[in-house]
mmCIF file of C-alpha atoms in Angstrom:
data_model
loop_
_atom_site.group_PDB
_atom_site.id
_atom_site.type_symbol
_atom_site.label_atom_id
_atom_site.label_comp_id
_atom_site.label_asym_id
_atom_site.label_seq_id
_atom_site.Cartn_x
_atom_site.Cartn_y
_atom_site.Cartn_z
ATOM 1 C CA MET F 10 -13.461 -17.196 2.358
ATOM 2 C CA ILE F 11 -11.871 -15.054 5.084
ATOM 3 C CA SER F 12 -13.520 -11.451 6.384
ATOM 4 C CA ALA F 13 -12.685 -8.483 7.916
ATOM 5 C CA GLY F 14 -14.599 -4.639 8.350
ATOM 6 C CA ILE F 15 -12.384 -1.940 6.811
ATOM 7 C CA ALA F 16 -11.917 1.288 9.808
ATOM 8 C CA SER F 17 -10.577 3.532 7.542
ATOM 9 C CA VAL F 18 -8.711 4.097 4.353
ATOM 10 C CA GLY F 19 -5.271 6.175 3.439
ATOM 11 C CA LEU F 20 -3.856 6.832 -0.364
ATOM 12 C CA VAL F 21 -1.232 8.241 -1.738
ATOM 13 C CA GLY F 22 -0.611 8.930 -5.712
ATOM 14 C CA PRO F 23 0.329 10.814 -8.711
ATOM 15 C CA GLY F 24 -1.683 14.491 -7.913
ATOM 16 C CA LEU F 25 -3.584 12.670 -4.791
ATOM 17 C CA ASP F 26 -2.652 13.736 -1.387
ATOM 18 C CA ASN F 27 -4.945 11.431 0.872
ATOM 19 C CA TRP F 28 -8.105 9.217 0.798
ATOM 20 C CA ASP F 29 -10.438 12.392 0.686
ATOM 21 C CA ALA F 30 -8.892 13.820 -2.534
ATOM 22 C CA ALA F 31 -8.795 10.145 -4.457
ATOM 23 C CA LYS F 32 -12.830 9.627 -3.051
ATOM 24 C CA GLY F 33 -14.302 12.621 -4.483
ATOM 25 C CA LEU F 34 -12.684 12.112 -7.706
ATOM 26 C CA ILE F 35 -13.167 8.770 -8.040
ATOM 27 C CA ARG F 36 -17.108 9.788 -7.821
ATOM 28 C CA SER F 37 -16.979 12.367 -9.933
ATOM 29 C CA GLY F 38 -16.361 10.971 -12.575
ATOM 30 C CA GLU F 39 -13.804 13.393 -13.654
ATOM 31 C CA ALA F 40 -10.782 12.897 -16.287
ATOM 32 C CA TYR F 41 -7.400 11.723 -13.933
ATOM 33 C CA ASP F 42 -4.206 12.732 -14.902
ATOM 34 C CA PRO F 43 -1.818 9.725 -13.507
ATOM 35 C CA GLY F 44 1.609 11.460 -14.642
ATOM 36 C CA GLN F 45 0.987 14.091 -12.347
ATOM 37 C CA THR F 46 3.701 14.323 -10.033
ATOM 38 C CA VAL F 47 3.489 12.425 -6.194
ATOM 39 C CA SER F 48 3.545 15.365 -2.999
ATOM 40 C CA LEU F 49 5.416 13.753 -0.237
ATOM 41 C CA GLY F 50 6.051 15.344 3.174
ATOM 42 C CA ALA F 51 8.401 14.048 5.909
ATOM 43 C CA SER F 52 6.180 12.771 9.038
ATOM 44 C CA ALA F 53 6.135 15.279 11.361
ATOM 45 C CA LEU F 54 6.195 12.345 14.087
ATOM 46 C CA LEU F 55 9.364 10.996 13.351
ATOM 47 C CA PRO F 56 12.596 12.476 15.258
ATOM 48 C CA PRO F 57 14.820 15.125 13.255
ATOM 49 C CA ASN F 58 18.048 12.454 12.812
ATOM 50 C CA GLU F 59 15.269 9.808 11.929
ATOM 51 C CA ARG F 60 13.496 12.066 9.071
ATOM 52 C CA ARG F 61 16.388 13.015 7.586
ATOM 53 C CA ARG F 62 17.752 9.427 6.879
ATOM 54 C CA THR F 63 14.130 8.802 5.034
ATOM 55 C CA THR F 64 13.562 8.172 1.531
ATOM 56 C CA ALA F 65 10.974 8.976 -0.721
ATOM 57 C CA LEU F 66 9.539 5.788 -0.959
ATOM 58 C CA ILE F 67 9.762 5.799 2.999
ATOM 59 C CA GLN F 68 7.989 9.273 3.228
ATOM 60 C CA MET F 69 4.947 7.750 1.351
ATOM 61 C CA VAL F 70 4.601 4.498 3.289
ATOM 62 C CA LEU F 71 4.336 7.098 6.148
ATOM 63 C CA GLN F 72 2.087 9.808 4.424
ATOM 64 C CA CYS F 73 -0.366 7.014 3.571
ATOM 65 C CA CYS F 74 -0.283 5.392 7.399
ATOM 66 C CA ASP F 75 -0.445 8.748 8.411
ATOM 67 C CA ASP F 76 -3.699 9.667 6.235
ATOM 68 C CA THR F 77 -5.100 5.555 7.636
ATOM 69 C CA LEU F 78 -4.567 6.216 11.352
ATOM 70 C CA ARG F 79 -5.728 9.992 11.467
ATOM 71 C CA LEU F 80 -9.009 9.078 10.463
ATOM 72 C CA SER F 81 -9.401 5.852 12.506
ATOM 73 C CA GLY F 82 -8.668 7.957 15.821
ATOM 74 C CA PRO F 83 -6.525 9.244 18.504
ATOM 75 C CA ASP F 84 -5.633 6.037 19.958
ATOM 76 C CA HIS F 85 -3.598 4.196 16.567
ATOM 77 C CA SER F 86 -0.334 4.251 17.778
ATOM 78 C CA LEU F 87 -0.979 1.537 20.566
ATOM 79 C CA ASP F 88 -0.162 -1.827 19.794
ATOM 80 C CA LEU F 89 -0.940 -2.559 16.251
ATOM 81 C CA PRO F 90 -0.085 -4.919 14.087
ATOM 82 C CA GLY F 91 1.129 -3.791 10.371
ATOM 83 C CA VAL F 92 1.026 -6.272 7.312
ATOM 84 C CA PHE F 93 3.647 -4.151 4.195
ATOM 85 C CA ALA F 94 3.572 -5.277 0.952
ATOM 86 C CA CYS F 95 5.946 -4.349 -1.631
ATOM 87 C CA SER F 96 6.687 -5.818 -4.830
ATOM 88 C CA CYS F 97 10.716 -4.726 -4.850
ATOM 89 C CA GLY F 98 11.726 -2.419 -2.161
ATOM 90 C CA ASP F 99 13.645 0.347 -2.535
ATOM 91 C CA LEU F 100 14.918 0.644 -5.852
ATOM 92 C CA ASP F 101 16.142 4.126 -5.810
ATOM 93 C CA VAL F 102 18.152 2.780 -2.811
ATOM 94 C CA VAL F 103 18.970 -0.383 -5.057
ATOM 95 C CA ASP F 104 20.384 1.729 -7.859
ATOM 96 C CA ARG F 105 22.128 3.647 -5.605
ATOM 97 C CA ILE F 106 23.962 1.437 -4.038
ATOM 98 C CA LEU F 107 24.569 -0.789 -7.266
ATOM 99 C CA VAL F 108 26.187 2.375 -8.771
ATOM 100 C CA ALA F 109 28.005 2.717 -5.540
ATOM 101 C CA LEU F 110 29.636 -0.835 -6.294
ATOM 102 C CA THR F 111 31.354 -0.015 -10.008
ATOM 103 C CA GLN F 112 33.056 2.091 -8.821
ATOM 104 C CA PRO F 113 36.540 1.599 -7.214
ATOM 105 C CA ASP F 114 35.852 2.408 -3.108
ATOM 106 C CA LYS F 115 32.541 1.068 -3.145
ATOM 107 C CA PRO F 116 31.497 4.133 -1.313
ATOM 108 C CA VAL F 117 27.921 2.116 -0.119
ATOM 109 C CA SER F 118 26.780 4.860 2.615
ATOM 110 C CA PRO F 119 25.443 2.821 6.013
ATOM 111 C CA THR F 120 22.526 5.065 5.681
ATOM 112 C CA LEU F 121 21.684 3.653 1.902
ATOM 113 C CA PHE F 122 22.477 -0.042 3.639
ATOM 114 C CA HIS F 123 20.728 0.602 6.249
ATOM 115 C CA ASN F 124 17.291 1.701 4.048
ATOM 116 C CA SER F 125 17.535 -1.098 1.789
ATOM 117 C CA VAL F 126 16.280 -3.390 3.879
ATOM 118 C CA HIS F 127 12.402 -4.545 2.859
ATOM 119 C CA ASN F 128 10.765 -3.865 6.109
ATOM 120 C CA ALA F 129 12.794 -0.478 6.509
ATOM 121 C CA PRO F 130 9.417 1.399 6.554
ATOM 122 C CA ALA F 131 7.962 -0.837 8.847
ATOM 123 C CA GLY F 132 10.776 0.188 11.068
ATOM 124 C CA TYR F 133 10.329 3.956 10.583
ATOM 125 C CA LEU F 134 6.727 3.878 11.342
ATOM 126 C CA SER F 135 6.939 1.643 14.321
ATOM 127 C CA ILE F 136 9.115 4.698 15.733
ATOM 128 C CA ALA F 137 6.816 7.329 14.555
ATOM 129 C CA THR F 138 4.366 5.754 16.099
ATOM 130 C CA SER F 139 5.961 4.058 19.263
ATOM 131 C CA ASN F 140 3.923 0.894 17.973
ATOM 132 C CA ARG F 141 5.145 -1.958 19.572
ATOM 133 C CA ALA F 142 3.425 -4.688 18.218
ATOM 134 C CA PRO F 143 4.959 -7.376 15.505
ATOM 135 C CA SER F 144 4.719 -6.604 11.513
ATOM 136 C CA THR F 145 5.315 -8.425 8.480
ATOM 137 C CA SER F 146 6.870 -7.563 5.080
ATOM 138 C CA ILE F 147 5.528 -9.268 2.244
ATOM 139 C CA SER F 148 6.874 -9.088 -1.287
ATOM 140 C CA ALA F 149 4.979 -11.374 -4.267
ATOM 141 C CA HIS F 150 5.663 -9.694 -7.504
ATOM 142 C CA ASP F 151 2.765 -8.288 -8.825
ATOM 143 C CA GLY F 152 0.995 -9.823 -6.686
ATOM 144 C CA SER F 153 1.788 -8.122 -3.843
ATOM 145 C CA PHE F 154 -0.868 -6.426 -2.749
ATOM 146 C CA VAL F 155 -3.804 -9.634 -3.088
ATOM 147 C CA ALA F 156 -0.846 -11.469 -0.630
ATOM 148 C CA GLY F 157 -0.901 -8.429 1.518
ATOM 149 C CA LEU F 158 -4.756 -8.455 2.056
ATOM 150 C CA LEU F 159 -4.935 -12.271 2.762
ATOM 151 C CA GLU F 160 -2.116 -12.461 4.696
ATOM 152 C CA ALA F 161 -4.004 -8.854 6.732
ATOM 153 C CA VAL F 162 -7.083 -10.516 6.475
ATOM 154 C CA SER F 163 -5.748 -13.945 7.809
ATOM 155 C CA GLN F 164 -4.318 -11.696 10.996
ATOM 156 C CA VAL F 165 -7.794 -10.203 11.713
ATOM 157 C CA ARG F 166 -9.300 -12.951 11.835
ATOM 158 C CA GLU F 167 -6.836 -15.162 14.151
ATOM 159 C CA SER F 168 -6.190 -13.002 16.525
ATOM 160 C CA ASN F 169 -9.845 -11.058 16.644
ATOM 161 C CA ASN F 170 -8.279 -7.609 16.594
ATOM 162 C CA ARG F 171 -7.304 -4.365 14.429
ATOM 163 C CA VAL F 172 -4.413 -4.670 11.598
ATOM 164 C CA LEU F 173 -2.624 -2.008 9.327
ATOM 165 C CA LEU F 174 -2.379 -3.283 5.795
ATOM 166 C CA VAL F 175 -0.241 -1.412 3.246
ATOM 167 C CA ALA F 176 0.908 -1.655 0.043
ATOM 168 C CA TYR F 177 2.920 0.160 -1.969
ATOM 169 C CA ASP F 178 5.940 0.492 -4.649
ATOM 170 C CA GLY F 179 7.686 3.411 -6.350
ATOM 171 C CA ALA F 180 8.716 4.515 -9.674
ATOM 172 C CA THR F 181 11.045 2.708 -11.317
ATOM 173 C CA PRO F 182 14.605 4.771 -11.141
ATOM 174 C CA THR F 183 15.971 4.466 -15.245
ATOM 175 C CA ASN F 184 18.811 2.386 -14.911
ATOM 176 C CA LEU F 185 15.930 0.338 -13.940
ATOM 177 C CA GLN F 186 13.325 0.808 -16.316
ATOM 178 C CA PRO F 187 14.640 -2.399 -18.884
ATOM 179 C CA PHE F 188 13.949 -4.849 -15.399
ATOM 180 C CA ARG F 189 10.954 -3.395 -13.647
ATOM 181 C CA PRO F 190 9.367 -0.606 -15.722
ATOM 182 C CA ARG F 191 7.498 1.497 -13.688
ATOM 183 C CA THR F 192 6.800 5.207 -13.587
ATOM 184 C CA THR F 193 4.108 6.303 -11.569
ATOM 185 C CA SER F 194 4.470 6.007 -7.748
ATOM 186 C CA PHE F 195 1.265 5.044 -5.228
ATOM 187 C CA ALA F 196 0.324 3.220 -1.645
ATOM 188 C CA VAL F 197 -2.395 2.645 -0.149
ATOM 189 C CA GLY F 198 -3.375 1.716 3.388
ATOM 190 C CA LEU F 199 -6.082 -0.203 5.168
ATOM 191 C CA LEU F 200 -6.999 -0.562 8.450
ATOM 192 C CA LEU F 201 -8.692 -3.976 9.236
ATOM 193 C CA THR F 202 -11.169 -4.944 11.896
ATOM 194 C CA PRO F 203 -12.954 -8.052 13.283
ATOM 195 C CA GLU F 204 -15.693 -5.491 14.009
ATOM 196 C CA GLN F 205 -17.553 -6.665 10.363
ATOM 197 C CA ALA F 206 -20.727 -4.897 10.457
ATOM 198 C CA SER F 207 -19.421 -1.780 11.413
ATOM 199 C CA GLY F 208 -17.082 0.523 9.299
ATOM 200 C CA ILE F 209 -17.060 2.053 6.247
ATOM 201 C CA ALA F 210 -16.737 -1.903 4.084
ATOM 202 C CA ARG F 211 -17.069 -5.310 5.470
ATOM 203 C CA LEU F 212 -14.428 -7.665 2.887
ATOM 204 C CA ASP F 213 -15.071 -11.608 1.633
ATOM 205 C CA VAL F 214 -11.809 -12.415 0.484
ATOM 206 C CA ASP F 215 -10.738 -15.627 -1.047
ATOM 207 C CA LEU F 216 -8.747 -16.782 -4.404
ATOM 208 C CA ALA F 217 -10.520 -18.297 -7.565
ATOM 209 C CA GLU F 218 -8.883 -19.592 -10.792
ATOM 210 C CA GLU F 219 -7.704 -17.731 -13.815
ATOM 211 C CA GLY F 220 -10.832 -15.448 -15.161
ATOM 212 C CA PRO F 221 -11.812 -12.015 -15.646
ATOM 213 C CA ILE F 222 -9.864 -9.777 -13.474
ATOM 214 C CA ASP F 223 -11.524 -6.312 -12.900
ATOM 215 C CA ARG F 224 -10.352 -2.896 -14.457
ATOM 216 C CA MET F 225 -11.375 1.251 -14.154
ATOM 217 C CA ALA F 226 -13.881 2.773 -16.800
ATOM 218 C CA GLN F 227 -11.330 6.078 -16.398
ATOM 219 C CA ALA F 228 -8.629 5.771 -18.552
ATOM 220 C CA GLY F 229 -6.300 7.469 -16.179
ATOM 221 C CA PHE F 230 -6.670 5.534 -13.078
ATOM 222 C CA GLU F 231 -6.455 2.294 -15.876
ATOM 223 C CA THR F 232 -3.465 3.594 -16.608
ATOM 224 C CA LEU F 233 -2.509 4.041 -12.989
ATOM 225 C CA ARG F 234 -3.743 0.428 -12.153
ATOM 226 C CA ALA F 235 -1.718 -1.460 -14.611
ATOM 227 C CA GLY F 236 1.808 0.403 -13.957
ATOM 228 C CA ASN F 237 2.145 -0.007 -10.346
ATOM 229 C CA PRO F 238 1.590 -3.015 -8.478
ATOM 230 C CA ALA F 239 0.219 -1.586 -5.596
ATOM 231 C CA ALA F 240 -2.378 0.020 -7.653
ATOM 232 C CA ARG F 241 -4.324 -2.889 -7.949
ATOM 233 C CA SER F 242 -6.185 -2.606 -5.653
ATOM 234 C CA LEU F 243 -7.960 0.523 -7.249
ATOM 235 C CA PRO F 244 -11.034 -1.323 -8.284
ATOM 236 C CA LEU F 245 -11.615 -2.203 -4.441
ATOM 237 C CA LEU F 246 -10.994 1.177 -4.012
ATOM 238 C CA GLU F 247 -13.678 2.287 -5.971
ATOM 239 C CA ARG F 248 -16.163 0.217 -4.120
ATOM 240 C CA ILE F 249 -15.618 1.354 -1.158
ATOM 241 C CA ALA F 250 -15.532 5.294 -2.336
ATOM 242 C CA THR F 251 -18.993 4.953 -4.240
ATOM 243 C CA GLY F 252 -20.354 2.629 -1.143
ATOM 244 C CA THR F 253 -21.408 -0.131 -4.134
ATOM 245 C CA ASP F 254 -22.058 -3.636 -3.024
ATOM 246 C CA ALA F 255 -20.093 -5.952 -5.604
ATOM 247 C CA GLU F 256 -17.820 -8.718 -6.560
ATOM 248 C CA VAL F 257 -14.135 -7.666 -7.217
ATOM 249 C CA HIS F 258 -11.134 -9.788 -9.051
ATOM 250 C CA ILE F 259 -7.715 -8.644 -8.771
ATOM 251 C CA PRO F 260 -5.119 -10.686 -9.914
ATOM 252 C CA TYR F 261 -2.814 -12.484 -8.061
ATOM 253 C CA LEU F 262 0.009 -15.276 -9.021
ATOM 254 C CA ASP F 263 0.186 -17.950 -11.657
ATOM 255 C CA GLY F 264 -3.400 -16.892 -13.503
ATOM 256 C CA ARG F 265 -5.091 -16.721 -9.960
ATOM 257 C CA ARG F 266 -6.808 -13.875 -9.039
ATOM 258 C CA ALA F 267 -8.500 -12.827 -5.437
ATOM 259 C CA ARG F 268 -12.566 -12.818 -5.338
ATOM 260 C CA ILE F 269 -13.647 -10.246 -3.132
ATOM 261 C CA ARG F 270 -17.098 -9.797 -1.889
ATOM 262 C CA VAL F 271 -17.326 -5.775 -0.586
ATOM 263 C CA ILE F 272 -20.512 -5.386 1.373
ATOM 264 C CA ALA F 273 -21.280 -1.300 2.019
ATOM 265 C CA GLY F 274 -20.715 -0.108 5.618
ATOM 266 C CA GLU F 275 -23.206 2.689 7.312
ATOM 267 C CA SER F 276 -20.659 5.163 7.519
ATOM 268 C CA ARG F 277 -18.493 5.903 3.850
#
């Protein structure tokens, strides 16, 4: 079992512009509609030339990171390692490249090619925050959130330093829906710390064999959880939002699941 504290949370999803909005809705128990649009704005931290090159997925990641780091204090741009977890990368970019390759001249845009690499969002965040610390980009299909969490908590334990975890996935374009049917976009950020007794919560994480997993009682949130790999984090986020000590089980790979013990902190 490995442990870390959580200093702050960020979130972007359908009808959810930030963590405060999501936390309030989770606490209220009101009905949630996962069919709402995801409201995105280009990060003001990026220079104009870089801003024009971003995709909707990258904008969502930057918005989520901004939400996470805004709540953590003013020095977040200094030496902050990151773990970025995404099941498939930017499928909008993949779709546009594949369509271009079917045309006679194969007019693949250099910008599209640039944004097709899996660590593009991490690179844009590094530019936006002048962050020179290393980042790790991970893909583990539907288990990507858990894979990212395990990696990030392991880095916290090894380095005794803060680590930013961002898990994200975008909706699948029409051409690729038969192969990867996702209709929603979602991103979550966790700023993990070695200060286990401080912050909004503490996590103890390990892997367990096949067994029951946690779902969301509210139907709209359960639809979101089931429809986007990054949103598998929602049962964990629910415990953080409500300040509940609990053990959460999130599906991973090969029938295994992450077993996460959540201990509420003093501030949340």
